[in-house]
Amino acid sequence: MKKMSRAALAARFIPSALSAAWAQVDSGRRIEIPGENGMIVRSFRFVDLESPVEYFDAWLTPIPHFFVRNHMQEPSEFDPTEWQLTIGGEVEKPLTLTLADIAKLPTHSVVNTLECAGNGRGFYRPQVPGVQWSRGAVGTARFSGPRLHDVLDRAGVKPTGKHVMFRGLDEAPGKVPPFIRSIPIEKALDANTLLATHMNGEPLPKHHGFPARALVPGWVGAASCKWLTEIKVLDAEFVGNFMNPGYRLPNRPVQPGESVKPEDTHPVTALNVKSVISGPLDNAKLKAGPLIVRGAAWAGEADVVKVEISTDGGSSWKPAKLGHEQSLYAWRLWTYNWNASRGDHTILSRATDNQGRTQPATPVWNPSGYFYNAYDRVNIHVA
Ligand code: MTE
């Protein structure tokens, strides 16, 4: 088992000239450090990579441009032929599957927009501790593998089975609790919930959970446990750090500094409605004339029905054109043709979904900095 030191990780993800700067990221200052493939390095302690928004010009995000979020050290190198996945708990027939067993099961594909619950945390004021993501802890990929339903059917879920727990192989340093979370049985048995082994047609890369991860479409990324080693059917929600206090929201809006009792919170599940502007970039200096404003919009388990653009700081809104590529759980790309006149302009985008949700002007502040979804905004100067 080979572990990478922090220095080795830093050397791998950033040009050496910048390696001294990573200490400032770890110390909580929000500076943007360019990493491999143009990604923004948000943390080296455990690899956290953010996509710059200009990469959101493709419906399927290429793997080198797909964000990475790790709570701890990725698993050490292992021999995939020795990897095993156990399925136990409230089942009739506990199972152990190898990669070869999984490859024999019927495969299903789901195009899913995966977003970290903390995407946009860096915009909350007052600031919230945690990875200071900007807009790019999100990406869309085609995930493939057997349906989790088919795997659980082979083990036979007992009527007492109400939740399904996933455990990853990643390595928790010191007293850090392992990354274990659970989802309700209804979502686990949904026809689009996968035991994913492939991403955009390739075997899952190491960063994204090789050899198998859960894919819980439309839900926060944290539900989609990577490097799976154990699936356990439980009679109740799993009790552990990453279920409580982690990944919960207050049942009602709270003020910064107000204390919230655990019983007044609920787990984060499906994603919010949200859009981002991928071009022009913030602070761009452009020439007057025709300009295409572009971006992406998503809404978790709901469908985006409308994206509106304001080029006058929010006084008036016009509809953007939604791209033709679409799939349940996947973002829609959009464009808006505009004739830019000279001067300074603020461009805003806001999406609406088929559940009637619209992005708000002001986000709902919460102590963990989850679900930031205020209008997206870029300032440009047209000369
Ligand atoms: N699974 C394990 N085992 N360990 C982790 O740290 N991070 C989760 C989830 N699955 C995580 C995990 C979080 S918070 C997110 S947002 C997604 O993985 C990110 O998936 P990605 O790195 O493939 O983009």
mmCIF file of C-alpha atoms and ligand atoms in Angstrom:
data_model
loop_
_atom_site.group_PDB
_atom_site.id
_atom_site.type_symbol
_atom_site.label_atom_id
_atom_site.label_comp_id
_atom_site.label_asym_id
_atom_site.label_seq_id
_atom_site.Cartn_x
_atom_site.Cartn_y
_atom_site.Cartn_z
ATOM 1 C CA MET A 1 0.000 0.000 0.000
ATOM 2 C CA LYS A 2 1.626 3.247 -1.165
ATOM 3 C CA LYS A 3 0.693 6.562 0.444
ATOM 4 C CA MET A 4 1.463 9.961 -1.099
ATOM 5 C CA SER A 5 2.925 12.602 1.156
ATOM 6 C CA ARG A 6 1.421 16.091 1.117
ATOM 7 C CA ALA A 7 4.537 17.378 -0.593
ATOM 8 C CA ALA A 8 4.243 14.694 -3.279
ATOM 9 C CA LEU A 9 0.574 15.575 -3.795
ATOM 10 C CA ALA A 10 1.416 19.257 -4.100
ATOM 11 C CA ALA A 11 4.111 18.446 -6.629
ATOM 12 C CA ARG A 12 1.634 16.399 -8.650
ATOM 13 C CA PHE A 13 -1.148 18.959 -8.794
ATOM 14 C CA ILE A 14 0.564 22.325 -9.128
ATOM 15 C CA PRO A 15 3.474 23.737 -11.052
ATOM 16 C CA SER A 16 6.496 23.842 -8.741
ATOM 17 C CA ALA A 17 6.763 27.640 -8.966
ATOM 18 C CA LEU A 18 3.440 27.866 -7.155
ATOM 19 C CA SER A 19 3.913 25.107 -4.626
ATOM 20 C CA ALA A 20 4.800 27.520 -1.805
ATOM 21 C CA ALA A 21 1.403 29.155 -2.128
ATOM 22 C CA TRP A 22 -0.586 26.080 -1.139
ATOM 23 C CA ALA A 23 -0.002 26.766 2.541
ATOM 24 C CA GLN A 24 -2.212 29.831 2.131
ATOM 25 C CA VAL A 25 -5.030 27.642 0.828
ATOM 26 C CA ASP A 26 -4.740 25.362 3.837
ATOM 27 C CA SER A 27 -4.761 28.379 6.116
ATOM 28 C CA GLY A 28 -8.218 29.292 4.792
ATOM 29 C CA ARG A 29 -7.406 32.264 2.546
ATOM 30 C CA ARG A 30 -9.348 32.158 -0.700
ATOM 31 C CA ILE A 31 -6.739 32.369 -3.429
ATOM 32 C CA GLU A 32 -6.980 30.559 -6.722
ATOM 33 C CA ILE A 33 -4.120 28.158 -7.373
ATOM 34 C CA PRO A 34 -3.970 26.741 -10.892
ATOM 35 C CA GLY A 35 -3.503 22.972 -10.986
ATOM 36 C CA GLU A 36 -3.175 20.294 -13.659
ATOM 37 C CA ASN A 37 -5.518 20.589 -16.654
ATOM 38 C CA GLY A 38 -6.416 24.145 -15.681
ATOM 39 C CA MET A 39 -8.275 23.038 -12.539
ATOM 40 C CA ILE A 40 -8.352 25.260 -9.442
ATOM 41 C CA VAL A 41 -6.749 23.589 -6.427
ATOM 42 C CA ARG A 42 -8.883 24.237 -3.338
ATOM 43 C CA SER A 43 -7.015 21.863 -1.019
ATOM 44 C CA PHE A 44 -3.953 19.646 -1.082
ATOM 45 C CA ARG A 45 -4.398 18.114 2.330
ATOM 46 C CA PHE A 46 -7.023 15.984 0.644
ATOM 47 C CA VAL A 47 -7.410 16.562 -3.079
ATOM 48 C CA ASP A 48 -10.156 19.103 -3.830
ATOM 49 C CA LEU A 49 -10.188 20.414 -7.400
ATOM 50 C CA GLU A 50 -12.638 22.965 -8.812
ATOM 51 C CA SER A 51 -13.550 23.457 -12.486
ATOM 52 C CA PRO A 52 -13.181 26.994 -13.844
ATOM 53 C CA VAL A 53 -16.591 28.075 -15.231
ATOM 54 C CA GLU A 54 -15.301 28.386 -18.777
ATOM 55 C CA TYR A 55 -15.240 24.550 -18.865
ATOM 56 C CA PHE A 56 -19.034 24.494 -18.614
ATOM 57 C CA ASP A 57 -19.362 24.829 -22.382
ATOM 58 C CA ALA A 58 -19.780 21.080 -22.962
ATOM 59 C CA TRP A 59 -22.866 19.124 -21.939
ATOM 60 C CA LEU A 60 -20.672 16.251 -20.704
ATOM 61 C CA THR A 61 -17.730 17.497 -18.662
ATOM 62 C CA PRO A 62 -14.477 15.836 -19.811
ATOM 63 C CA ILE A 63 -12.980 13.829 -16.926
ATOM 64 C CA PRO A 64 -9.814 15.985 -16.598
ATOM 65 C CA HIS A 65 -12.149 18.981 -16.074
ATOM 66 C CA PHE A 66 -14.519 17.284 -13.610
ATOM 67 C CA PHE A 67 -14.320 18.602 -10.028
ATOM 68 C CA VAL A 68 -12.923 16.352 -7.288
ATOM 69 C CA ARG A 69 -14.071 16.435 -3.657
ATOM 70 C CA ASN A 70 -12.335 14.245 -1.087
ATOM 71 C CA HIS A 71 -12.917 14.369 2.657
ATOM 72 C CA MET A 72 -9.814 12.295 3.310
ATOM 73 C CA GLN A 73 -6.897 10.509 1.689
ATOM 74 C CA GLU A 74 -7.785 8.568 -1.469
ATOM 75 C CA PRO A 75 -7.301 4.790 -1.050
ATOM 76 C CA SER A 76 -3.791 3.474 -1.638
ATOM 77 C CA GLU A 77 -3.015 1.489 -4.784
ATOM 78 C CA PHE A 78 -4.707 -1.931 -4.787
ATOM 79 C CA ASP A 79 -5.087 -4.858 -7.129
ATOM 80 C CA PRO A 80 -8.573 -4.544 -8.708
ATOM 81 C CA THR A 81 -8.809 -8.338 -9.066
ATOM 82 C CA GLU A 82 -8.652 -8.556 -5.265
ATOM 83 C CA TRP A 83 -11.271 -5.842 -4.685
ATOM 84 C CA GLN A 84 -14.512 -7.048 -3.103
ATOM 85 C CA LEU A 85 -17.835 -5.421 -2.313
ATOM 86 C CA THR A 86 -19.884 -6.875 0.539
ATOM 87 C CA ILE A 87 -23.670 -6.497 0.704
ATOM 88 C CA GLY A 88 -25.167 -7.290 4.092
ATOM 89 C CA GLY A 89 -27.368 -6.086 6.935
ATOM 90 C CA GLU A 90 -31.136 -6.463 6.539
ATOM 91 C CA VAL A 91 -30.906 -8.905 3.611
ATOM 92 C CA GLU A 92 -31.868 -12.569 3.152
ATOM 93 C CA LYS A 93 -28.578 -13.610 1.555
ATOM 94 C CA PRO A 94 -25.418 -11.533 2.284
ATOM 95 C CA LEU A 95 -23.192 -11.318 -0.808
ATOM 96 C CA THR A 96 -19.603 -10.622 -1.732
ATOM 97 C CA LEU A 97 -19.107 -9.391 -5.295
ATOM 98 C CA THR A 98 -15.909 -9.016 -7.311
ATOM 99 C CA LEU A 99 -15.463 -6.695 -10.293
ATOM 100 C CA ALA A 100 -15.947 -9.721 -12.566
ATOM 101 C CA ASP A 101 -19.311 -10.474 -10.861
ATOM 102 C CA ILE A 102 -20.419 -6.869 -11.308
ATOM 103 C CA ALA A 103 -19.418 -6.861 -14.974
ATOM 104 C CA LYS A 104 -21.905 -9.722 -15.583
ATOM 105 C CA LEU A 105 -24.905 -7.647 -14.382
ATOM 106 C CA PRO A 106 -27.023 -5.667 -16.887
ATOM 107 C CA THR A 107 -25.654 -2.141 -17.329
ATOM 108 C CA HIS A 108 -27.647 1.082 -17.213
ATOM 109 C CA SER A 109 -26.441 4.629 -17.970
ATOM 110 C CA VAL A 110 -27.510 7.908 -16.365
ATOM 111 C CA VAL A 111 -26.344 11.389 -17.361
ATOM 112 C CA ASN A 112 -26.150 13.174 -14.043
ATOM 113 C CA THR A 113 -25.108 16.615 -12.878
ATOM 114 C CA LEU A 114 -23.090 15.984 -9.738
ATOM 115 C CA GLU A 115 -22.773 18.985 -7.446
ATOM 116 C CA CYS A 116 -21.150 19.299 -4.055
ATOM 117 C CA ALA A 117 -23.583 20.584 -1.401
ATOM 118 C CA GLY A 118 -20.949 23.210 -0.547
ATOM 119 C CA ASN A 119 -20.585 24.575 -4.097
ATOM 120 C CA GLY A 120 -20.667 28.396 -3.798
ATOM 121 C CA ARG A 121 -19.842 28.345 -0.076
ATOM 122 C CA GLY A 122 -17.134 30.953 -0.707
ATOM 123 C CA PHE A 123 -19.841 33.522 -1.603
ATOM 124 C CA TYR A 124 -21.728 33.361 1.715
ATOM 125 C CA ARG A 125 -21.401 36.363 3.997
ATOM 126 C CA PRO A 126 -20.652 36.081 6.813
ATOM 127 C CA GLN A 127 -18.113 33.531 5.657
ATOM 128 C CA VAL A 128 -18.716 29.877 6.543
ATOM 129 C CA PRO A 129 -15.783 27.555 7.390
ATOM 130 C CA GLY A 130 -15.086 24.714 4.957
ATOM 131 C CA VAL A 131 -13.757 24.461 1.402
ATOM 132 C CA GLN A 132 -14.290 27.919 -0.148
ATOM 133 C CA TRP A 133 -15.777 26.675 -3.436
ATOM 134 C CA SER A 134 -16.727 29.270 -5.993
ATOM 135 C CA ARG A 135 -18.958 28.071 -8.886
ATOM 136 C CA GLY A 136 -17.179 24.961 -10.099
ATOM 137 C CA ALA A 137 -17.804 22.093 -7.634
ATOM 138 C CA VAL A 138 -20.210 20.719 -10.212
ATOM 139 C CA GLY A 139 -19.981 18.728 -13.442
ATOM 140 C CA THR A 140 -22.042 16.464 -15.681
ATOM 141 C CA ALA A 141 -21.059 12.975 -16.783
ATOM 142 C CA ARG A 142 -22.598 9.795 -18.152
ATOM 143 C CA PHE A 143 -22.285 7.247 -15.359
ATOM 144 C CA SER A 144 -22.789 3.542 -16.135
ATOM 145 C CA GLY A 145 -22.961 0.313 -14.188
ATOM 146 C CA PRO A 146 -25.545 -2.052 -12.743
ATOM 147 C CA ARG A 147 -28.638 -0.657 -11.082
ATOM 148 C CA LEU A 148 -28.251 -0.744 -7.304
ATOM 149 C CA HIS A 149 -31.758 -2.252 -7.349
ATOM 150 C CA ASP A 150 -30.468 -5.329 -9.229
ATOM 151 C CA VAL A 151 -27.573 -5.758 -6.794
ATOM 152 C CA LEU A 152 -29.853 -5.438 -3.744
ATOM 153 C CA ASP A 153 -32.368 -7.842 -5.317
ATOM 154 C CA ARG A 154 -29.698 -10.524 -5.491
ATOM 155 C CA ALA A 155 -29.207 -10.164 -1.739
ATOM 156 C CA GLY A 156 -32.973 -9.892 -1.086
ATOM 157 C CA VAL A 157 -33.873 -6.852 1.020
ATOM 158 C CA LYS A 158 -35.898 -7.822 4.118
ATOM 159 C CA PRO A 159 -39.053 -5.800 4.922
ATOM 160 C CA THR A 160 -37.083 -4.297 7.838
ATOM 161 C CA GLY A 161 -34.605 -2.700 5.342
ATOM 162 C CA LYS A 162 -35.351 1.053 5.299
ATOM 163 C CA HIS A 163 -31.980 2.701 4.530
ATOM 164 C CA VAL A 164 -28.896 1.720 2.538
ATOM 165 C CA MET A 165 -25.448 2.551 3.885
ATOM 166 C CA PHE A 166 -22.311 2.989 1.781
ATOM 167 C CA ARG A 167 -18.757 2.743 3.069
ATOM 168 C CA GLY A 168 -15.782 3.931 1.033
ATOM 169 C CA LEU A 169 -12.247 2.557 1.062
ATOM 170 C CA ASP A 170 -10.677 5.968 1.647
ATOM 171 C CA GLU A 171 -8.295 6.354 4.506
ATOM 172 C CA ALA A 172 -9.316 8.390 7.516
ATOM 173 C CA PRO A 173 -6.324 9.982 9.256
ATOM 174 C CA GLY A 174 -6.103 9.776 13.060
ATOM 175 C CA LYS A 175 -9.479 10.067 14.715
ATOM 176 C CA VAL A 176 -11.320 11.278 11.598
ATOM 177 C CA PRO A 177 -14.461 9.110 11.247
ATOM 178 C CA PRO A 178 -14.671 7.069 8.016
ATOM 179 C CA PHE A 179 -16.792 8.361 5.132
ATOM 180 C CA ILE A 180 -20.011 6.410 5.698
ATOM 181 C CA ARG A 181 -23.427 7.739 4.705
ATOM 182 C CA SER A 182 -26.865 6.245 4.015
ATOM 183 C CA ILE A 183 -29.812 6.960 1.709
ATOM 184 C CA PRO A 184 -33.461 5.922 2.141
ATOM 185 C CA ILE A 185 -34.410 2.572 0.578
ATOM 186 C CA GLU A 186 -36.822 4.239 -1.904
ATOM 187 C CA LYS A 187 -33.979 6.227 -3.506
ATOM 188 C CA ALA A 188 -31.655 3.194 -3.358
ATOM 189 C CA LEU A 189 -34.200 1.107 -5.284
ATOM 190 C CA ASP A 190 -34.926 3.846 -7.849
ATOM 191 C CA ALA A 191 -34.241 2.582 -11.381
ATOM 192 C CA ASN A 192 -31.639 5.351 -11.940
ATOM 193 C CA THR A 193 -29.561 4.784 -8.801
ATOM 194 C CA LEU A 194 -26.406 2.951 -9.846
ATOM 195 C CA LEU A 195 -23.435 1.011 -8.694
ATOM 196 C CA ALA A 196 -21.371 2.996 -11.199
ATOM 197 C CA THR A 197 -18.206 1.502 -12.633
ATOM 198 C CA HIS A 198 -17.818 3.822 -15.641
ATOM 199 C CA MET A 199 -17.810 7.568 -16.296
ATOM 200 C CA ASN A 200 -18.112 9.010 -19.817
ATOM 201 C CA GLY A 201 -17.497 5.514 -21.195
ATOM 202 C CA GLU A 202 -14.232 4.911 -19.323
ATOM 203 C CA PRO A 203 -13.619 2.872 -16.175
ATOM 204 C CA LEU A 204 -14.028 5.227 -13.203
ATOM 205 C CA PRO A 205 -10.804 7.157 -12.684
ATOM 206 C CA LYS A 206 -9.128 6.925 -9.276
ATOM 207 C CA HIS A 207 -10.239 10.432 -8.223
ATOM 208 C CA HIS A 208 -13.860 9.569 -8.972
ATOM 209 C CA GLY A 209 -14.125 6.289 -7.074
ATOM 210 C CA PHE A 210 -12.426 3.412 -8.950
ATOM 211 C CA PRO A 211 -13.510 0.656 -9.178
ATOM 212 C CA ALA A 212 -17.126 1.380 -8.133
ATOM 213 C CA ARG A 213 -19.122 4.199 -6.580
ATOM 214 C CA ALA A 214 -22.729 4.819 -5.717
ATOM 215 C CA LEU A 215 -24.456 7.193 -8.141
ATOM 216 C CA VAL A 216 -27.483 8.784 -6.503
ATOM 217 C CA PRO A 217 -28.760 11.043 -9.290
ATOM 218 C CA GLY A 218 -30.148 14.491 -8.569
ATOM 219 C CA TRP A 219 -28.860 14.428 -4.984
ATOM 220 C CA VAL A 220 -25.910 16.223 -3.421
ATOM 221 C CA GLY A 221 -22.574 14.678 -4.415
ATOM 222 C CA ALA A 222 -22.017 13.406 -0.863
ATOM 223 C CA ALA A 223 -24.705 10.747 -1.407
ATOM 224 C CA SER A 224 -22.593 9.174 -4.168
ATOM 225 C CA CYS A 225 -19.987 7.348 -2.093
ATOM 226 C CA LYS A 226 -16.729 6.645 -3.964
ATOM 227 C CA TRP A 227 -14.380 3.600 -3.724
ATOM 228 C CA LEU A 228 -17.208 1.416 -2.408
ATOM 229 C CA THR A 229 -16.238 -1.533 -0.241
ATOM 230 C CA GLU A 230 -19.427 -2.181 1.722
ATOM 231 C CA ILE A 231 -23.169 -1.761 1.212
ATOM 232 C CA LYS A 232 -25.313 -2.455 4.251
ATOM 233 C CA VAL A 233 -29.105 -2.388 4.455
ATOM 234 C CA LEU A 234 -30.220 -0.816 7.740
ATOM 235 C CA ASP A 235 -33.510 -0.492 9.591
ATOM 236 C CA ALA A 236 -32.822 3.225 10.266
ATOM 237 C CA GLU A 237 -30.704 6.101 8.932
ATOM 238 C CA PHE A 238 -26.985 5.513 9.581
ATOM 239 C CA VAL A 239 -25.715 7.289 12.682
ATOM 240 C CA GLY A 240 -22.320 8.883 12.086
ATOM 241 C CA ASN A 241 -20.426 12.130 11.562
ATOM 242 C CA PHE A 242 -21.202 12.472 7.837
ATOM 243 C CA MET A 243 -24.977 12.057 8.467
ATOM 244 C CA ASN A 244 -25.191 14.095 11.657
ATOM 245 C CA PRO A 245 -23.925 16.745 12.276
ATOM 246 C CA GLY A 246 -22.560 16.615 8.689
ATOM 247 C CA TYR A 247 -24.751 17.269 5.644
ATOM 248 C CA ARG A 248 -27.769 18.702 7.458
ATOM 249 C CA LEU A 249 -29.727 21.935 7.086
ATOM 250 C CA PRO A 250 -31.801 23.772 9.694
ATOM 251 C CA ASN A 251 -35.563 23.202 9.261
ATOM 252 C CA ARG A 252 -36.097 26.980 9.165
ATOM 253 C CA PRO A 253 -33.792 29.863 8.168
ATOM 254 C CA VAL A 254 -31.392 30.835 10.969
ATOM 255 C CA GLN A 255 -29.312 33.939 11.632
ATOM 256 C CA PRO A 256 -25.511 33.698 11.651
ATOM 257 C CA GLY A 257 -24.431 32.841 15.211
ATOM 258 C CA GLU A 258 -27.829 31.387 16.196
ATOM 259 C CA SER A 259 -27.506 27.872 17.633
ATOM 260 C CA VAL A 260 -29.506 25.062 16.018
ATOM 261 C CA LYS A 261 -30.521 21.888 17.853
ATOM 262 C CA PRO A 262 -29.785 18.640 15.926
ATOM 263 C CA GLU A 263 -33.506 17.710 16.111
ATOM 264 C CA ASP A 264 -34.308 20.955 14.249
ATOM 265 C CA THR A 265 -32.281 19.878 11.196
ATOM 266 C CA HIS A 266 -32.758 17.496 8.271
ATOM 267 C CA PRO A 267 -30.313 15.739 5.894
ATOM 268 C CA VAL A 268 -29.525 17.421 2.574
ATOM 269 C CA THR A 269 -30.830 15.323 -0.318
ATOM 270 C CA ALA A 270 -31.924 16.634 -3.761
ATOM 271 C CA LEU A 271 -30.137 19.613 -5.320
ATOM 272 C CA ASN A 272 -31.553 23.104 -5.638
ATOM 273 C CA VAL A 273 -32.345 25.046 -8.820
ATOM 274 C CA LYS A 274 -29.257 26.924 -10.016
ATOM 275 C CA SER A 275 -27.534 28.482 -13.022
ATOM 276 C CA VAL A 276 -24.027 29.708 -13.721
ATOM 277 C CA ILE A 277 -22.710 32.036 -16.408
ATOM 278 C CA SER A 278 -19.739 30.401 -18.145
ATOM 279 C CA GLY A 279 -19.047 33.315 -20.495
ATOM 280 C CA PRO A 280 -18.258 36.127 -20.678
ATOM 281 C CA LEU A 281 -16.030 35.839 -17.640
ATOM 282 C CA ASP A 282 -16.272 38.160 -14.660
ATOM 283 C CA ASN A 283 -14.287 41.383 -15.208
ATOM 284 C CA ALA A 284 -13.929 40.678 -18.959
ATOM 285 C CA LYS A 285 -13.058 43.643 -21.191
ATOM 286 C CA LEU A 286 -14.963 43.298 -24.460
ATOM 287 C CA LYS A 287 -15.694 45.165 -27.673
ATOM 288 C CA ALA A 288 -19.138 46.647 -28.313
ATOM 289 C CA GLY A 289 -21.395 44.576 -30.589
ATOM 290 C CA PRO A 290 -23.024 41.134 -30.712
ATOM 291 C CA LEU A 291 -22.118 38.954 -27.742
ATOM 292 C CA ILE A 292 -23.220 35.472 -26.666
ATOM 293 C CA VAL A 293 -23.853 35.061 -22.946
ATOM 294 C CA ARG A 294 -23.699 31.338 -22.112
ATOM 295 C CA GLY A 295 -23.924 28.998 -19.193
ATOM 296 C CA ALA A 296 -25.525 25.940 -17.605
ATOM 297 C CA ALA A 297 -28.556 25.412 -15.351
ATOM 298 C CA TRP A 298 -29.672 22.418 -13.280
ATOM 299 C CA ALA A 299 -32.273 21.517 -10.685
ATOM 300 C CA GLY A 300 -31.461 18.096 -9.142
ATOM 301 C CA GLU A 301 -34.472 15.809 -9.500
ATOM 302 C CA ALA A 302 -36.515 18.571 -11.180
ATOM 303 C CA ASP A 303 -36.344 19.908 -14.764
ATOM 304 C CA VAL A 304 -35.107 23.370 -15.667
ATOM 305 C CA VAL A 305 -37.948 25.042 -17.578
ATOM 306 C CA LYS A 306 -36.580 28.570 -17.964
ATOM 307 C CA VAL A 307 -33.339 30.549 -17.704
ATOM 308 C CA GLU A 308 -33.604 34.340 -17.722
ATOM 309 C CA ILE A 309 -30.869 36.889 -18.254
ATOM 310 C CA SER A 310 -30.676 40.462 -17.077
ATOM 311 C CA THR A 311 -28.118 42.810 -18.622
ATOM 312 C CA ASP A 312 -29.165 45.786 -16.530
ATOM 313 C CA GLY A 313 -28.368 44.504 -13.038
ATOM 314 C CA GLY A 314 -31.812 42.920 -12.470
ATOM 315 C CA SER A 315 -34.277 45.626 -13.625
ATOM 316 C CA SER A 316 -35.481 43.566 -16.598
ATOM 317 C CA TRP A 317 -35.176 39.895 -17.607
ATOM 318 C CA LYS A 318 -35.239 38.140 -21.005
ATOM 319 C CA PRO A 319 -35.408 34.377 -21.707
ATOM 320 C CA ALA A 320 -32.228 32.534 -22.705
ATOM 321 C CA LYS A 321 -32.346 29.738 -25.306
ATOM 322 C CA LEU A 322 -32.051 26.282 -23.732
ATOM 323 C CA GLY A 323 -29.698 23.812 -25.447
ATOM 324 C CA HIS A 324 -31.157 20.716 -27.120
ATOM 325 C CA GLU A 325 -29.167 18.179 -25.061
ATOM 326 C CA GLN A 326 -31.195 17.111 -22.057
ATOM 327 C CA SER A 327 -31.784 14.211 -19.727
ATOM 328 C CA LEU A 328 -33.453 13.741 -16.364
ATOM 329 C CA TYR A 329 -30.903 14.867 -13.677
ATOM 330 C CA ALA A 330 -28.601 16.616 -16.194
ATOM 331 C CA TRP A 331 -27.963 20.304 -16.616
ATOM 332 C CA ARG A 332 -29.166 22.283 -19.655
ATOM 333 C CA LEU A 333 -26.688 24.493 -21.417
ATOM 334 C CA TRP A 334 -28.136 27.874 -22.473
ATOM 335 C CA THR A 335 -27.222 30.893 -24.585
ATOM 336 C CA TYR A 336 -28.439 34.475 -24.823
ATOM 337 C CA ASN A 337 -27.640 36.728 -27.773
ATOM 338 C CA TRP A 338 -27.031 40.299 -26.761
ATOM 339 C CA ASN A 339 -25.848 43.440 -28.455
ATOM 340 C CA ALA A 340 -23.450 44.954 -25.933
ATOM 341 C CA SER A 341 -23.185 48.736 -25.828
ATOM 342 C CA ARG A 342 -20.240 50.638 -24.419
ATOM 343 C CA GLY A 343 -20.000 50.926 -20.659
ATOM 344 C CA ASP A 344 -19.896 48.798 -17.514
ATOM 345 C CA HIS A 345 -22.586 46.127 -17.294
ATOM 346 C CA THR A 346 -23.750 43.576 -14.731
ATOM 347 C CA ILE A 347 -25.146 40.397 -16.291
ATOM 348 C CA LEU A 348 -27.321 38.146 -14.119
ATOM 349 C CA SER A 349 -28.774 34.683 -14.743
ATOM 350 C CA ARG A 350 -31.608 32.935 -12.920
ATOM 351 C CA ALA A 351 -33.182 29.538 -13.565
ATOM 352 C CA THR A 352 -36.690 28.256 -12.796
ATOM 353 C CA ASP A 353 -37.690 24.571 -12.570
ATOM 354 C CA ASN A 354 -40.888 22.571 -13.064
ATOM 355 C CA GLN A 355 -41.463 22.505 -9.298
ATOM 356 C CA GLY A 356 -41.919 26.300 -9.482
ATOM 357 C CA ARG A 357 -38.592 27.044 -7.766
ATOM 358 C CA THR A 358 -36.641 30.092 -8.997
ATOM 359 C CA GLN A 359 -33.158 31.158 -7.954
ATOM 360 C CA PRO A 360 -33.380 33.930 -5.350
ATOM 361 C CA ALA A 361 -31.576 37.279 -5.440
ATOM 362 C CA THR A 362 -30.191 36.518 -1.964
ATOM 363 C CA PRO A 363 -29.204 33.000 -0.887
ATOM 364 C CA VAL A 364 -30.504 31.395 2.314
ATOM 365 C CA TRP A 365 -27.513 31.586 4.664
ATOM 366 C CA ASN A 366 -26.939 28.415 6.718
ATOM 367 C CA PRO A 367 -24.195 27.369 9.160
ATOM 368 C CA SER A 368 -22.615 24.814 6.771
ATOM 369 C CA GLY A 369 -22.729 26.994 3.667
ATOM 370 C CA TYR A 370 -24.763 24.481 1.619
ATOM 371 C CA PHE A 371 -26.953 25.041 -1.445
ATOM 372 C CA TYR A 372 -25.734 28.514 -2.468
ATOM 373 C CA ASN A 373 -28.000 29.353 -5.396
ATOM 374 C CA ALA A 374 -28.387 33.126 -5.677
ATOM 375 C CA TYR A 375 -28.586 34.645 -9.204
ATOM 376 C CA ASP A 376 -25.231 34.254 -10.904
ATOM 377 C CA ARG A 377 -23.551 37.557 -11.712
ATOM 378 C CA VAL A 378 -20.667 38.795 -13.892
ATOM 379 C CA ASN A 379 -19.450 42.344 -14.352
ATOM 380 C CA ILE A 380 -18.051 43.268 -17.756
ATOM 381 C CA HIS A 381 -16.560 46.360 -19.317
ATOM 382 C CA VAL A 382 -17.445 47.055 -22.957
ATOM 383 C CA ALA A 383 -15.199 49.546 -24.772
HETATM 384 N N1 MTE B 1 -16.968 9.173 -1.219
HETATM 385 C C1 MTE B 1 -15.949 8.870 -0.402
HETATM 386 N N2 MTE B 1 -15.693 7.582 -0.147
HETATM 387 N N3 MTE B 1 -15.183 9.830 0.174
HETATM 388 C C2 MTE B 1 -15.417 11.168 -0.052
HETATM 389 O O1 MTE B 1 -14.701 12.017 0.478
HETATM 390 N N4 MTE B 1 -16.856 12.802 -1.165
HETATM 391 C C3 MTE B 1 -18.256 13.001 -1.520
HETATM 392 C C4 MTE B 1 -18.680 12.047 -2.628
HETATM 393 N N5 MTE B 1 -18.263 10.710 -2.340
HETATM 394 C C5 MTE B 1 -16.507 11.499 -0.901
HETATM 395 C C6 MTE B 1 -17.245 10.457 -1.494
HETATM 396 C C7 MTE B 1 -18.558 14.353 -1.937
HETATM 397 S S1 MTE B 1 -18.705 15.488 -0.680
HETATM 398 C C8 MTE B 1 -18.786 14.693 -3.236
HETATM 399 S S2 MTE B 1 -19.304 16.251 -3.649
HETATM 400 C C9 MTE B 1 -18.590 13.724 -4.319
HETATM 401 O O2 MTE B 1 -18.095 12.486 -3.838
HETATM 402 C C10 MTE B 1 -17.620 14.278 -5.349
HETATM 403 O O3 MTE B 1 -17.434 13.363 -6.370
HETATM 404 P P1 MTE B 1 -16.214 13.550 -7.378
HETATM 405 O O4 MTE B 1 -14.962 13.740 -6.583
HETATM 406 O O5 MTE B 1 -16.226 12.326 -8.240
HETATM 407 O O6 MTE B 1 -16.533 14.783 -8.197
#
